Amino acid sequence: MNAHQTLDSAPLTRSDHNGIATLTLNRPQVRNPLSEATLMALSETFSAVAEDHSVKAVVLASSGPVFSAGHDLKEMTAHRGDEDRGRAYFKAILGLCSAVMQQITALPQPVIAAVEGTATAAGCQLVASCDLAVAGDGAKFCTPGVHIGLFCSTPMVALSRNLSAKHAMEMLLLGEMVPADEAARMGLVNRVVPAGGALAEAQRLAGVIASKSPATVKVGKRAFYEQREMGLQQAYDHASAVMVDNMLARDAQEGIGAFMEKRAPVWEA
């Protein structure tokens, strides 16, 4: 997919402007499911963005009234007739989804979700996997698998790394819709804006990020996720080592010099 593909038939579209790549889930007629085609499109696009030095930040949005309804259950159920009752397909599609979520974390550029409408199951997982999230005040979030005998175990991974344990368990065990303001209180989203304004606010935040040193943002994002999985002493040791290397980097020298000289810094491209 090129940087300006906007084909209506594409499950995902991309447009680039001022260093921001806006990716839009584009199957509103079926509630933007994370189908095999959509997951493949996300994976391919994230791989392309990771190598695209013109992109400083990514916004992930959706078309239509639903952000994403999660996995395509019709697509998955169709494989119950396979010889293995769908085991191989279920393993493959869940593995692909998990890999896409990890691509977001590994992406050098920060990813900001712009959520309008509902984000449920793997759609909620997608929001939780993004680095930042903005929600319109009509947005709602839910992990409803428990209602249909399918606990949202893979969404649980992202939720449990964003919310407190009790908030994550509340969403997973009750399967109830969580309104935007409550999602912000829980830590699932960063901020709530008037309905219809999530994309503009996400792009504004992306613009702020895009004005920073790309190299520094990349280092900081990677270090954040690395230290989060460590014990306290190991985390401090790792963060200190990262900061030493960062201090010796060209952009840190430029940024500190610009601050002392009271001028705007010129970042390395």
PDB file of C-alpha atoms in Angstrom:
ATOM      1  CA  MET A   1       0.000   0.000   0.000  1.00  0.00           C
ATOM      2  CA  ASN A   2       1.435   3.364  -0.914  1.00  0.00           C
ATOM      3  CA  ALA A   3       1.333   6.418   1.307  1.00  0.00           C
ATOM      4  CA  HIS A   4      -1.856   7.806  -0.188  1.00  0.00           C
ATOM      5  CA  GLN A   5      -3.971   4.727  -0.898  1.00  0.00           C
ATOM      6  CA  THR A   6      -7.651   5.456  -0.303  1.00  0.00           C
ATOM      7  CA  LEU A   7      -9.412   2.639  -2.157  1.00  0.00           C
ATOM      8  CA  ASP A   8     -12.866   2.067  -0.674  1.00  0.00           C
ATOM      9  CA  SER A   9     -12.353  -1.688  -0.960  1.00  0.00           C
ATOM     10  CA  ALA A  10      -9.223  -1.708   1.178  1.00  0.00           C
ATOM     11  CA  PRO A  11      -9.731  -2.917   4.771  1.00  0.00           C
ATOM     12  CA  LEU A  12      -7.195  -0.301   5.840  1.00  0.00           C
ATOM     13  CA  THR A  13      -6.312   3.039   4.292  1.00  0.00           C
ATOM     14  CA  ARG A  14      -3.289   5.248   4.897  1.00  0.00           C
ATOM     15  CA  SER A  15      -2.720   8.954   4.382  1.00  0.00           C
ATOM     16  CA  ASP A  16       0.424  10.883   5.318  1.00  0.00           C
ATOM     17  CA  HIS A  17       0.679  14.568   6.200  1.00  0.00           C
ATOM     18  CA  ASN A  18       3.395  16.527   7.996  1.00  0.00           C
ATOM     19  CA  GLY A  19       5.145  13.430   9.302  1.00  0.00           C
ATOM     20  CA  ILE A  20       1.940  11.792  10.566  1.00  0.00           C
ATOM     21  CA  ALA A  21       0.624   8.562   9.045  1.00  0.00           C
ATOM     22  CA  THR A  22      -3.114   8.181   9.627  1.00  0.00           C
ATOM     23  CA  LEU A  23      -4.303   4.594   9.281  1.00  0.00           C
ATOM     24  CA  THR A  24      -8.047   4.052   9.049  1.00  0.00           C
ATOM     25  CA  LEU A  25      -9.942   0.798   9.532  1.00  0.00           C
ATOM     26  CA  ASN A  26     -12.204   0.861   6.500  1.00  0.00           C
ATOM     27  CA  ARG A  27     -14.932  -1.779   6.683  1.00  0.00           C
ATOM     28  CA  PRO A  28     -17.670   0.169   8.502  1.00  0.00           C
ATOM     29  CA  GLN A  29     -20.463  -1.880   6.923  1.00  0.00           C
ATOM     30  CA  VAL A  30     -19.358  -4.883   9.041  1.00  0.00           C
ATOM     31  CA  ARG A  31     -18.168  -2.936  12.129  1.00  0.00           C
ATOM     32  CA  ASN A  32     -14.456  -2.866  11.205  1.00  0.00           C
ATOM     33  CA  PRO A  33     -13.609  -6.395  12.374  1.00  0.00           C
ATOM     34  CA  LEU A  34     -10.031  -7.526  12.835  1.00  0.00           C
ATOM     35  CA  SER A  35     -10.450 -10.069  10.069  1.00  0.00           C
ATOM     36  CA  GLU A  36      -7.551 -11.947   8.540  1.00  0.00           C
ATOM     37  CA  ALA A  37      -7.402  -9.391   5.706  1.00  0.00           C
ATOM     38  CA  THR A  38      -7.432  -6.443   8.111  1.00  0.00           C
ATOM     39  CA  LEU A  39      -4.762  -7.961  10.349  1.00  0.00           C
ATOM     40  CA  MET A  40      -2.574  -8.669   7.327  1.00  0.00           C
ATOM     41  CA  ALA A  41      -3.053  -5.086   6.122  1.00  0.00           C
ATOM     42  CA  LEU A  42      -2.146  -3.719   9.557  1.00  0.00           C
ATOM     43  CA  SER A  43       0.937  -5.944   9.740  1.00  0.00           C
ATOM     44  CA  GLU A  44       2.157  -4.962   6.285  1.00  0.00           C
ATOM     45  CA  THR A  45       1.510  -1.274   6.911  1.00  0.00           C
ATOM     46  CA  PHE A  46       3.245  -1.253  10.295  1.00  0.00           C
ATOM     47  CA  SER A  47       6.253  -2.959   8.682  1.00  0.00           C
ATOM     48  CA  ALA A  48       6.333  -0.262   5.995  1.00  0.00           C
ATOM     49  CA  VAL A  49       5.918   2.561   8.519  1.00  0.00           C
ATOM     50  CA  ALA A  50       8.746   1.192  10.674  1.00  0.00           C
ATOM     51  CA  GLU A  51      11.130   1.695   7.746  1.00  0.00           C
ATOM     52  CA  ASP A  52       9.684   5.053   6.671  1.00  0.00           C
ATOM     53  CA  HIS A  53      11.816   7.781   8.244  1.00  0.00           C
ATOM     54  CA  SER A  54       9.432  10.476   7.022  1.00  0.00           C
ATOM     55  CA  VAL A  55       6.822   9.208   9.515  1.00  0.00           C
ATOM     56  CA  LYS A  56       7.242  10.612  13.018  1.00  0.00           C
ATOM     57  CA  ALA A  57       3.933   9.450  14.547  1.00  0.00           C
ATOM     58  CA  VAL A  58       0.978   7.236  13.664  1.00  0.00           C
ATOM     59  CA  VAL A  59      -2.740   7.783  14.254  1.00  0.00           C
ATOM     60  CA  LEU A  60      -5.033   4.755  14.127  1.00  0.00           C
ATOM     61  CA  ALA A  61      -8.666   5.639  13.417  1.00  0.00           C
ATOM     62  CA  SER A  62     -11.759   4.030  11.895  1.00  0.00           C
ATOM     63  CA  SER A  63     -14.563   4.873   9.500  1.00  0.00           C
ATOM     64  CA  GLY A  64     -18.209   4.557  10.498  1.00  0.00           C
ATOM     65  CA  PRO A  65     -19.935   4.408  13.889  1.00  0.00           C
ATOM     66  CA  VAL A  66     -17.881   1.495  15.307  1.00  0.00           C
ATOM     67  CA  PHE A  67     -14.141   1.633  15.949  1.00  0.00           C
ATOM     68  CA  SER A  68     -13.767  -2.138  15.826  1.00  0.00           C
ATOM     69  CA  ALA A  69     -15.931  -5.068  16.887  1.00  0.00           C
ATOM     70  CA  GLY A  70     -12.888  -7.312  17.299  1.00  0.00           C
ATOM     71  CA  HIS A  71     -12.314 -10.656  15.609  1.00  0.00           C
ATOM     72  CA  ASP A  72     -14.525 -11.630  12.688  1.00  0.00           C
ATOM     73  CA  LEU A  73     -16.534 -14.391  14.405  1.00  0.00           C
ATOM     74  CA  LYS A  74     -18.222 -15.450  11.149  1.00  0.00           C
ATOM     75  CA  GLU A  75     -14.816 -15.922   9.544  1.00  0.00           C
ATOM     76  CA  MET A  76     -13.599 -17.929  12.527  1.00  0.00           C
ATOM     77  CA  THR A  77     -16.759 -20.015  12.876  1.00  0.00           C
ATOM     78  CA  ALA A  78     -16.539 -21.034   9.223  1.00  0.00           C
ATOM     79  CA  HIS A  79     -13.478 -23.091  10.130  1.00  0.00           C
ATOM     80  CA  ARG A  80     -15.292 -25.249  12.700  1.00  0.00           C
ATOM     81  CA  GLY A  81     -15.995 -27.591   9.827  1.00  0.00           C
ATOM     82  CA  ASP A  82     -12.284 -28.199   9.257  1.00  0.00           C
ATOM     83  CA  GLU A  83     -10.914 -31.642  10.033  1.00  0.00           C
ATOM     84  CA  ASP A  84      -9.343 -30.331  13.254  1.00  0.00           C
ATOM     85  CA  ARG A  85     -12.524 -28.339  14.148  1.00  0.00           C
ATOM     86  CA  GLY A  86     -10.624 -25.126  13.364  1.00  0.00           C
ATOM     87  CA  ARG A  87      -7.737 -25.527  15.798  1.00  0.00           C
ATOM     88  CA  ALA A  88      -5.013 -24.720  13.259  1.00  0.00           C
ATOM     89  CA  TYR A  89      -6.881 -21.701  11.913  1.00  0.00           C
ATOM     90  CA  PHE A  90      -7.723 -20.369  15.376  1.00  0.00           C
ATOM     91  CA  LYS A  91      -4.066 -20.701  16.378  1.00  0.00           C
ATOM     92  CA  ALA A  92      -2.944 -18.932  13.211  1.00  0.00           C
ATOM     93  CA  ILE A  93      -5.404 -16.009  13.393  1.00  0.00           C
ATOM     94  CA  LEU A  94      -4.809 -15.433  17.115  1.00  0.00           C
ATOM     95  CA  GLY A  95      -1.064 -15.626  16.527  1.00  0.00           C
ATOM     96  CA  LEU A  96      -1.351 -13.070  13.735  1.00  0.00           C
ATOM     97  CA  CYS A  97      -3.416 -10.755  15.941  1.00  0.00           C
ATOM     98  CA  SER A  98      -0.930 -11.049  18.803  1.00  0.00           C
ATOM     99  CA  ALA A  99       1.934 -10.324  16.417  1.00  0.00           C
ATOM    100  CA  VAL A 100       0.205  -7.163  15.164  1.00  0.00           C
ATOM    101  CA  MET A 101      -0.300  -5.937  18.744  1.00  0.00           C
ATOM    102  CA  GLN A 102       3.383  -6.510  19.421  1.00  0.00           C
ATOM    103  CA  GLN A 103       4.288  -4.675  16.213  1.00  0.00           C
ATOM    104  CA  ILE A 104       2.611  -1.580  17.673  1.00  0.00           C
ATOM    105  CA  THR A 105       4.796  -1.789  20.768  1.00  0.00           C
ATOM    106  CA  ALA A 106       7.928  -2.417  18.693  1.00  0.00           C
ATOM    107  CA  LEU A 107       7.199   0.333  16.159  1.00  0.00           C
ATOM    108  CA  PRO A 108       9.771   3.160  16.406  1.00  0.00           C
ATOM    109  CA  GLN A 109       7.011   5.758  16.087  1.00  0.00           C
ATOM    110  CA  PRO A 110       4.347   6.299  18.768  1.00  0.00           C
ATOM    111  CA  VAL A 111       0.856   5.111  17.815  1.00  0.00           C
ATOM    112  CA  ILE A 112      -2.229   7.041  18.934  1.00  0.00           C
ATOM    113  CA  ALA A 113      -5.708   5.510  18.758  1.00  0.00           C
ATOM    114  CA  ALA A 114      -8.561   7.874  17.834  1.00  0.00           C
ATOM    115  CA  VAL A 115     -11.718   6.145  19.034  1.00  0.00           C
ATOM    116  CA  GLU A 116     -15.294   6.991  18.148  1.00  0.00           C
ATOM    117  CA  GLY A 117     -18.118   4.536  18.788  1.00  0.00           C
ATOM    118  CA  THR A 118     -17.465   1.143  20.347  1.00  0.00           C
ATOM    119  CA  ALA A 119     -14.227  -0.809  20.648  1.00  0.00           C
ATOM    120  CA  THR A 120     -14.969  -4.354  21.743  1.00  0.00           C
ATOM    121  CA  ALA A 121     -12.987  -7.550  22.344  1.00  0.00           C
ATOM    122  CA  ALA A 122      -9.896  -7.496  20.085  1.00  0.00           C
ATOM    123  CA  GLY A 123     -10.932  -3.969  19.061  1.00  0.00           C
ATOM    124  CA  CYS A 124     -10.507  -2.941  22.701  1.00  0.00           C
ATOM    125  CA  GLN A 125      -7.205  -4.851  22.712  1.00  0.00           C
ATOM    126  CA  LEU A 126      -6.103  -2.771  19.735  1.00  0.00           C
ATOM    127  CA  VAL A 127      -6.787   0.466  21.636  1.00  0.00           C
ATOM    128  CA  ALA A 128      -4.989  -0.815  24.729  1.00  0.00           C
ATOM    129  CA  SER A 129      -1.991  -1.799  22.607  1.00  0.00           C
ATOM    130  CA  CYS A 130      -1.522   1.732  21.246  1.00  0.00           C
ATOM    131  CA  ASP A 131       0.877   4.056  23.056  1.00  0.00           C
ATOM    132  CA  LEU A 132      -1.775   6.739  23.528  1.00  0.00           C
ATOM    133  CA  ALA A 133      -5.543   6.844  23.004  1.00  0.00           C
ATOM    134  CA  VAL A 134      -8.081   9.634  22.544  1.00  0.00           C
ATOM    135  CA  ALA A 135     -11.803   8.928  22.751  1.00  0.00           C
ATOM    136  CA  GLY A 136     -14.863  10.861  21.699  1.00  0.00           C
ATOM    137  CA  ASP A 137     -17.216  11.241  24.655  1.00  0.00           C
ATOM    138  CA  GLY A 138     -19.661   8.801  23.069  1.00  0.00           C
ATOM    139  CA  ALA A 139     -17.070   6.026  22.783  1.00  0.00           C
ATOM    140  CA  LYS A 140     -17.472   2.808  24.743  1.00  0.00           C
ATOM    141  CA  PHE A 141     -15.145  -0.085  25.460  1.00  0.00           C
ATOM    142  CA  CYS A 142     -15.883  -3.703  26.256  1.00  0.00           C
ATOM    143  CA  THR A 143     -14.385  -7.197  26.472  1.00  0.00           C
ATOM    144  CA  PRO A 144     -17.650  -9.150  26.119  1.00  0.00           C
ATOM    145  CA  GLY A 145     -16.299 -12.636  25.459  1.00  0.00           C
ATOM    146  CA  VAL A 146     -17.533 -13.904  28.818  1.00  0.00           C
ATOM    147  CA  HIS A 147     -21.108 -13.490  27.545  1.00  0.00           C
ATOM    148  CA  ILE A 148     -20.581 -16.050  24.771  1.00  0.00           C
ATOM    149  CA  GLY A 149     -18.389 -18.562  26.574  1.00  0.00           C
ATOM    150  CA  LEU A 150     -15.134 -17.186  25.186  1.00  0.00           C
ATOM    151  CA  PHE A 151     -13.034 -15.361  27.779  1.00  0.00           C
ATOM    152  CA  CYS A 152     -11.098 -12.454  26.255  1.00  0.00           C
ATOM    153  CA  SER A 153      -7.724 -13.955  27.118  1.00  0.00           C
ATOM    154  CA  THR A 154      -5.641 -12.244  24.444  1.00  0.00           C
ATOM    155  CA  PRO A 155      -7.205  -8.790  25.024  1.00  0.00           C
ATOM    156  CA  MET A 156      -6.402  -9.437  28.685  1.00  0.00           C
ATOM    157  CA  VAL A 157      -2.669  -9.129  27.952  1.00  0.00           C
ATOM    158  CA  ALA A 158      -2.948  -5.520  26.757  1.00  0.00           C
ATOM    159  CA  LEU A 159      -5.602  -4.577  29.316  1.00  0.00           C
ATOM    160  CA  SER A 160      -3.572  -5.899  32.252  1.00  0.00           C
ATOM    161  CA  ARG A 161      -0.613  -3.782  31.145  1.00  0.00           C
ATOM    162  CA  ASN A 162      -2.669  -0.580  31.002  1.00  0.00           C
ATOM    163  CA  LEU A 163      -5.227  -0.875  33.789  1.00  0.00           C
ATOM    164  CA  SER A 164      -4.961  -1.815  37.437  1.00  0.00           C
ATOM    165  CA  ALA A 165      -5.547  -5.521  38.054  1.00  0.00           C
ATOM    166  CA  LYS A 166      -9.011  -4.973  39.503  1.00  0.00           C
ATOM    167  CA  HIS A 167     -10.114  -2.678  36.671  1.00  0.00           C
ATOM    168  CA  ALA A 168      -8.878  -5.165  34.075  1.00  0.00           C
ATOM    169  CA  MET A 169     -10.591  -8.058  35.826  1.00  0.00           C
ATOM    170  CA  GLU A 170     -13.801  -6.037  36.107  1.00  0.00           C
ATOM    171  CA  MET A 171     -13.886  -5.528  32.348  1.00  0.00           C
ATOM    172  CA  LEU A 172     -13.002  -9.159  31.644  1.00  0.00           C
ATOM    173  CA  LEU A 173     -15.360 -10.774  34.160  1.00  0.00           C
ATOM    174  CA  LEU A 174     -18.412  -8.547  33.695  1.00  0.00           C
ATOM    175  CA  GLY A 175     -18.147  -7.866  29.980  1.00  0.00           C
ATOM    176  CA  GLU A 176     -20.002  -4.596  30.408  1.00  0.00           C
ATOM    177  CA  MET A 177     -19.671  -1.487  28.257  1.00  0.00           C
ATOM    178  CA  VAL A 178     -17.333   1.082  29.805  1.00  0.00           C
ATOM    179  CA  PRO A 179     -18.082   4.687  28.782  1.00  0.00           C
ATOM    180  CA  ALA A 180     -15.266   6.964  27.649  1.00  0.00           C
ATOM    181  CA  ASP A 181     -14.964   8.972  30.863  1.00  0.00           C
ATOM    182  CA  GLU A 182     -14.726   5.780  32.914  1.00  0.00           C
ATOM    183  CA  ALA A 183     -12.173   4.351  30.468  1.00  0.00           C
ATOM    184  CA  ALA A 184     -10.076   7.482  31.029  1.00  0.00           C
ATOM    185  CA  ARG A 185     -10.350   7.057  34.802  1.00  0.00           C
ATOM    186  CA  MET A 186      -9.240   3.445  34.458  1.00  0.00           C
ATOM    187  CA  GLY A 187      -6.273   4.411  32.283  1.00  0.00           C
ATOM    188  CA  LEU A 188      -7.435   2.813  29.025  1.00  0.00           C
ATOM    189  CA  VAL A 189      -7.519   6.187  27.258  1.00  0.00           C
ATOM    190  CA  ASN A 190      -5.538   9.367  27.861  1.00  0.00           C
ATOM    191  CA  ARG A 191      -8.244  11.922  27.272  1.00  0.00           C
ATOM    192  CA  VAL A 192     -11.848  12.355  26.231  1.00  0.00           C
ATOM    193  CA  VAL A 193     -13.026  14.992  23.757  1.00  0.00           C
ATOM    194  CA  PRO A 194     -16.450  15.907  22.340  1.00  0.00           C
ATOM    195  CA  ALA A 195     -17.869  13.249  20.027  1.00  0.00           C
ATOM    196  CA  GLY A 196     -16.407  13.526  16.552  1.00  0.00           C
ATOM    197  CA  GLY A 197     -13.248  15.206  17.797  1.00  0.00           C
ATOM    198  CA  ALA A 198     -11.050  12.197  18.570  1.00  0.00           C
ATOM    199  CA  LEU A 199      -9.235  12.152  15.227  1.00  0.00           C
ATOM    200  CA  ALA A 200      -8.419  15.864  15.317  1.00  0.00           C
ATOM    201  CA  GLU A 201      -7.122  15.627  18.883  1.00  0.00           C
ATOM    202  CA  ALA A 202      -5.100  12.496  18.112  1.00  0.00           C
ATOM    203  CA  GLN A 203      -3.559  14.233  15.120  1.00  0.00           C
ATOM    204  CA  ARG A 204      -2.796  17.291  17.262  1.00  0.00           C
ATOM    205  CA  LEU A 205      -0.963  15.101  19.771  1.00  0.00           C
ATOM    206  CA  ALA A 206       0.816  13.350  16.897  1.00  0.00           C
ATOM    207  CA  GLY A 207       1.908  16.754  15.613  1.00  0.00           C
ATOM    208  CA  VAL A 208       3.424  17.609  18.979  1.00  0.00           C
ATOM    209  CA  ILE A 209       5.312  14.312  18.988  1.00  0.00           C
ATOM    210  CA  ALA A 210       6.413  14.827  15.376  1.00  0.00           C
ATOM    211  CA  SER A 211       8.085  18.092  16.394  1.00  0.00           C
ATOM    212  CA  LYS A 212      10.461  16.231  18.729  1.00  0.00           C
ATOM    213  CA  SER A 213      13.684  14.436  17.872  1.00  0.00           C
ATOM    214  CA  PRO A 214      12.661  11.201  16.094  1.00  0.00           C
ATOM    215  CA  ALA A 215      15.758   9.416  17.365  1.00  0.00           C
ATOM    216  CA  THR A 216      15.013  10.418  20.949  1.00  0.00           C
ATOM    217  CA  VAL A 217      11.359   9.376  20.730  1.00  0.00           C
ATOM    218  CA  LYS A 218      12.409   6.004  19.312  1.00  0.00           C
ATOM    219  CA  VAL A 219      14.898   5.428  22.119  1.00  0.00           C
ATOM    220  CA  GLY A 220      12.407   6.518  24.766  1.00  0.00           C
ATOM    221  CA  LYS A 221       9.532   4.374  23.520  1.00  0.00           C
ATOM    222  CA  ARG A 222      11.695   1.265  23.309  1.00  0.00           C
ATOM    223  CA  ALA A 223      13.166   1.841  26.775  1.00  0.00           C
ATOM    224  CA  PHE A 224       9.714   2.415  28.299  1.00  0.00           C
ATOM    225  CA  TYR A 225       8.430  -1.004  27.248  1.00  0.00           C
ATOM    226  CA  GLU A 226      11.709  -2.760  28.057  1.00  0.00           C
ATOM    227  CA  GLN A 227      11.979  -1.432  31.615  1.00  0.00           C
ATOM    228  CA  ARG A 228       8.301  -2.091  32.355  1.00  0.00           C
ATOM    229  CA  GLU A 229       8.927  -5.844  32.286  1.00  0.00           C
ATOM    230  CA  MET A 230      11.939  -5.626  34.657  1.00  0.00           C
ATOM    231  CA  GLY A 231      12.404  -5.563  38.406  1.00  0.00           C
ATOM    232  CA  LEU A 232      13.072  -2.175  40.009  1.00  0.00           C
ATOM    233  CA  GLN A 233      16.882  -2.336  40.197  1.00  0.00           C
ATOM    234  CA  GLN A 234      17.223  -3.867  36.733  1.00  0.00           C
ATOM    235  CA  ALA A 235      14.882  -1.204  35.355  1.00  0.00           C
ATOM    236  CA  TYR A 236      16.971   1.610  36.824  1.00  0.00           C
ATOM    237  CA  ASP A 237      20.192   0.023  35.577  1.00  0.00           C
ATOM    238  CA  HIS A 238      18.733  -0.342  32.099  1.00  0.00           C
ATOM    239  CA  ALA A 239      17.269   3.169  32.038  1.00  0.00           C
ATOM    240  CA  SER A 240      20.572   4.635  33.229  1.00  0.00           C
ATOM    241  CA  ALA A 241      22.472   2.857  30.462  1.00  0.00           C
ATOM    242  CA  VAL A 242      19.963   4.080  27.880  1.00  0.00           C
ATOM    243  CA  MET A 243      20.266   7.619  29.172  1.00  0.00           C
ATOM    244  CA  VAL A 244      24.062   7.563  28.993  1.00  0.00           C
ATOM    245  CA  ASP A 245      23.894   6.530  25.352  1.00  0.00           C
ATOM    246  CA  ASN A 246      21.176   9.123  24.757  1.00  0.00           C
ATOM    247  CA  MET A 247      23.333  11.882  26.299  1.00  0.00           C
ATOM    248  CA  LEU A 248      26.101  11.026  23.826  1.00  0.00           C
ATOM    249  CA  ALA A 249      23.739  11.135  20.845  1.00  0.00           C
ATOM    250  CA  ARG A 250      23.825  14.002  18.358  1.00  0.00           C
ATOM    251  CA  ASP A 251      20.254  15.201  19.043  1.00  0.00           C
ATOM    252  CA  ALA A 252      20.799  15.424  22.803  1.00  0.00           C
ATOM    253  CA  GLN A 253      23.868  17.593  22.227  1.00  0.00           C
ATOM    254  CA  GLU A 254      21.881  19.744  19.783  1.00  0.00           C
ATOM    255  CA  GLY A 255      18.826  19.967  22.045  1.00  0.00           C
ATOM    256  CA  ILE A 256      20.783  20.929  25.145  1.00  0.00           C
ATOM    257  CA  GLY A 257      22.851  23.420  23.149  1.00  0.00           C
ATOM    258  CA  ALA A 258      19.721  24.971  21.653  1.00  0.00           C
ATOM    259  CA  PHE A 259      18.136  25.264  25.105  1.00  0.00           C
ATOM    260  CA  MET A 260      21.210  26.996  26.517  1.00  0.00           C
ATOM    261  CA  GLU A 261      21.469  29.283  23.481  1.00  0.00           C
ATOM    262  CA  LYS A 262      17.725  30.029  23.557  1.00  0.00           C
ATOM    263  CA  ARG A 263      17.088  28.897  19.989  1.00  0.00           C
ATOM    264  CA  ALA A 264      14.992  26.237  18.288  1.00  0.00           C
ATOM    265  CA  PRO A 265      16.770  22.876  17.924  1.00  0.00           C
ATOM    266  CA  VAL A 266      17.409  21.337  14.525  1.00  0.00           C
ATOM    267  CA  TRP A 267      16.865  17.609  14.791  1.00  0.00           C
ATOM    268  CA  GLU A 268      18.610  14.962  12.757  1.00  0.00           C
ATOM    269  CA  ALA A 269      16.207  13.664  10.085  1.00  0.00           C
TER     270      ALA A 269
END
